[in-house]
XYZ file of C-alpha atoms in Angstrom:
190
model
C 0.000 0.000 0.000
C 1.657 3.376 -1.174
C 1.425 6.518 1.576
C -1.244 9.011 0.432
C 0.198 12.223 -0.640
C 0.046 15.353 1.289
C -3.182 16.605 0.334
C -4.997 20.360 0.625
C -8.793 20.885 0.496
C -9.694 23.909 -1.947
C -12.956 25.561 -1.580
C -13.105 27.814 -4.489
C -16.319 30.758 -4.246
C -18.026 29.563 -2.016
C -19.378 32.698 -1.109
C -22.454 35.024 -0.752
C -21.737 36.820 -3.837
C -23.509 34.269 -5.943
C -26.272 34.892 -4.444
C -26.655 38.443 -5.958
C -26.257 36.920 -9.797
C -29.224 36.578 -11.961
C -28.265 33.116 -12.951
C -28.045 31.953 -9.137
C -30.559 29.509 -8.656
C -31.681 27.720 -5.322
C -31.960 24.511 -6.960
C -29.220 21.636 -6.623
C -27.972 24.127 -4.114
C -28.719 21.651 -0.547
C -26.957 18.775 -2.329
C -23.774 21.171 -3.310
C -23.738 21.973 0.517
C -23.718 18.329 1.411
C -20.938 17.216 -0.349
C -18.974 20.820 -0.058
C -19.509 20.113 3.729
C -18.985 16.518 3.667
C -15.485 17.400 1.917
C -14.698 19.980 4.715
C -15.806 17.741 7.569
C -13.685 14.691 6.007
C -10.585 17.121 5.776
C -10.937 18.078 9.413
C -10.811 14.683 10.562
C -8.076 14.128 8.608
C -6.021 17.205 9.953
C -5.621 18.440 6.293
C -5.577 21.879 5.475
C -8.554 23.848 4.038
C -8.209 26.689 1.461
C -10.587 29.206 1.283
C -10.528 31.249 -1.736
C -12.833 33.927 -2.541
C -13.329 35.877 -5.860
C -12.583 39.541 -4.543
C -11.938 42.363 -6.352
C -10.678 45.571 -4.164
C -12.308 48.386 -5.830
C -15.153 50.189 -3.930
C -18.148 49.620 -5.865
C -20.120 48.833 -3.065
C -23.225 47.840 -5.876
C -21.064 44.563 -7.496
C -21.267 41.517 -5.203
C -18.214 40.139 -5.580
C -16.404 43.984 -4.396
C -14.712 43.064 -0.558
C -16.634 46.217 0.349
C -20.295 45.210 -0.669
C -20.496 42.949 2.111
C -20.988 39.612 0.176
C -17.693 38.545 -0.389
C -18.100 35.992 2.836
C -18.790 32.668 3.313
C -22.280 31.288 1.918
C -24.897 30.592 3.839
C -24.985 27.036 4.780
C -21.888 26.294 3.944
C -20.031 24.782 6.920
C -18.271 26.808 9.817
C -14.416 25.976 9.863
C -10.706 27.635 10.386
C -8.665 28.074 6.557
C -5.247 27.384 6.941
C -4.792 29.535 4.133
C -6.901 32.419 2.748
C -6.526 34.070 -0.179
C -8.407 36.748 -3.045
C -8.532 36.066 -6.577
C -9.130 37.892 -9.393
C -8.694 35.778 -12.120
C -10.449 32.507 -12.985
C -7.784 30.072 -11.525
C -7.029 30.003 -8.173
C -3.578 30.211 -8.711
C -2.850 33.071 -10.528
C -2.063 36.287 -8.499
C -2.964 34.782 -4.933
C -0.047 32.911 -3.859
C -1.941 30.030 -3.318
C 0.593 27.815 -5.379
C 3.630 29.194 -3.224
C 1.608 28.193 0.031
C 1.265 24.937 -1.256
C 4.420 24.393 -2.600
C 6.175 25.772 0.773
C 4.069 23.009 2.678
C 5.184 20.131 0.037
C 1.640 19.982 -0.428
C 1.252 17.789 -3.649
C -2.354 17.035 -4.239
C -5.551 18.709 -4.662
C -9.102 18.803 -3.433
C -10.972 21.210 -6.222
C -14.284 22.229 -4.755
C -16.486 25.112 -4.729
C -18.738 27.490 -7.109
C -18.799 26.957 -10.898
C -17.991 24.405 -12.017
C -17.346 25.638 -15.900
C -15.368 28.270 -14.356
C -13.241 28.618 -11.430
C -12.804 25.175 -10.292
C -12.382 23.584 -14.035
C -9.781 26.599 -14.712
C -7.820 25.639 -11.471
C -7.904 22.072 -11.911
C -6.267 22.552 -15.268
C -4.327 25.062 -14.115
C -2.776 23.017 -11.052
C -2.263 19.834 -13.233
C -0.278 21.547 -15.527
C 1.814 23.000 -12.304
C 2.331 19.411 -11.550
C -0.377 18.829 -8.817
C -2.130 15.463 -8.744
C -5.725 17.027 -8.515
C -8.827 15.232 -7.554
C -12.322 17.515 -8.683
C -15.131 16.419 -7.088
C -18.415 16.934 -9.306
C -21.129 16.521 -6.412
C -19.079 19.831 -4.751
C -19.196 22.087 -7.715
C -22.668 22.734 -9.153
C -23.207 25.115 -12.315
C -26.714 26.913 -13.267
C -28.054 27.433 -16.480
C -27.048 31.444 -18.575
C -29.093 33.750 -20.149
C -27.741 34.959 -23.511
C -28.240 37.856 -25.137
C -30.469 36.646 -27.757
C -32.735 36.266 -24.938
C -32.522 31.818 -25.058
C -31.160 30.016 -22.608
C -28.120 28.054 -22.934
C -28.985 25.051 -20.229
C -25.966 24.097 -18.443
C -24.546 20.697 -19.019
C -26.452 19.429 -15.902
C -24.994 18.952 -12.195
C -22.579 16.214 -11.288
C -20.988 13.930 -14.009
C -22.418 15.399 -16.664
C -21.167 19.280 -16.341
C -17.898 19.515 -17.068
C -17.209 16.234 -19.198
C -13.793 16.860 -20.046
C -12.846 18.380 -16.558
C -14.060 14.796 -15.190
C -12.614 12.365 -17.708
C -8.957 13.643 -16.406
C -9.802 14.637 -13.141
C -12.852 13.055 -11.775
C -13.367 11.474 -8.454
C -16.712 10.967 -7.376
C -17.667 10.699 -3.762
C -20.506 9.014 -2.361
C -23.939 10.549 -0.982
C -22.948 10.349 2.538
C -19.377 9.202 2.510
C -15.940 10.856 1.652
C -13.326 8.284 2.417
C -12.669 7.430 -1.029
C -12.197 10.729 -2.017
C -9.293 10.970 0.469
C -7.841 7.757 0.755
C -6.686 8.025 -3.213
């Protein structure tokens, strides 16, 4: 049996901000919470360390949710209480550009990945690529990223791919590890 490697929890977004969108929907939303604080949970018994990362941006437009001075740029509601070894602000897409996130890691000798968190299609798929290609082994975990469907401008919706397995098919043929309803030990013992 080969020694897991040292392993960080990333939750990506998960933040109030959403919240304020006009694609945020409710829906899918108590089974994202689940999992997201299944994953959190499974990493505190574990004593591995928990990344928070919100999408931040400094100016003081008070009016955009995702400004650190409108007030949503917290934790979302629901999600689970618990004490980030590391936080950090991004401004970018990945995770890793700009924050210092991959530094902390690589200080640590922190070789693996837990991707987690709000969009699937965007921030979490964008680090996940972005970290392999750094050289992290990276395990994204569908049932902890949900996606909602966009409004275009021709006024039709573009659905999104669906929640789970089916939203980010080439994200989860690489990258995929799925995690059962009410258990997480296979998501950390790999």
């Amino acid at each position: 049996m080969h020694a897991a490697l040292p392993t960080a929890l990333l939750v990506i977004d998960v933040q109030q901000s959403f919240t304020r969108r006009p694609y945020f929907s409710a829906q899918g939303m108590a089974p994202f919470l689940a999992a997201q604080n299944a994953l959190i949970q499974g990493a505190q018994e574990r004593g591995l360390p928990i990344v928070r990362v919100f999408h931040g941006h400094a100016h003081s437009d008070s009016s955009d949710p995702f400004s650190r001075s409108s007030g949503m740029v917290r934790p979302l509601e629901g999600l689970a209480d618990f004490e980030a070894a590391f936080t950090t602000y991004k401004t970018r897409h990945s995770a890793l550009v700009g924050t210092g996130l991959d530094v902390w890691l690589l200080e640590r000798g922190l070789r693996r990945i837990i991707v987690s968190g709000i969009r699937t299609e965007q921030c979490c798929e964008t680090t996940t690529h972005h970290a392999s290609d750094l050289g992290w082994q990276v395990l994204f975990v569908p049932q902890a990223t949900p996606i909602w469907d966009y409004r275009l401008a021709a006024a039709q919706t573009l659905a999104a791919l669906g929640q789970g397995a089916s939203a980010a098919p080439l994200v989860l043929e690489q990258f995929h590890q799925a995690m059962a309803a009410d258990d997480v030990n296979d998501i950390f013992s790999h």
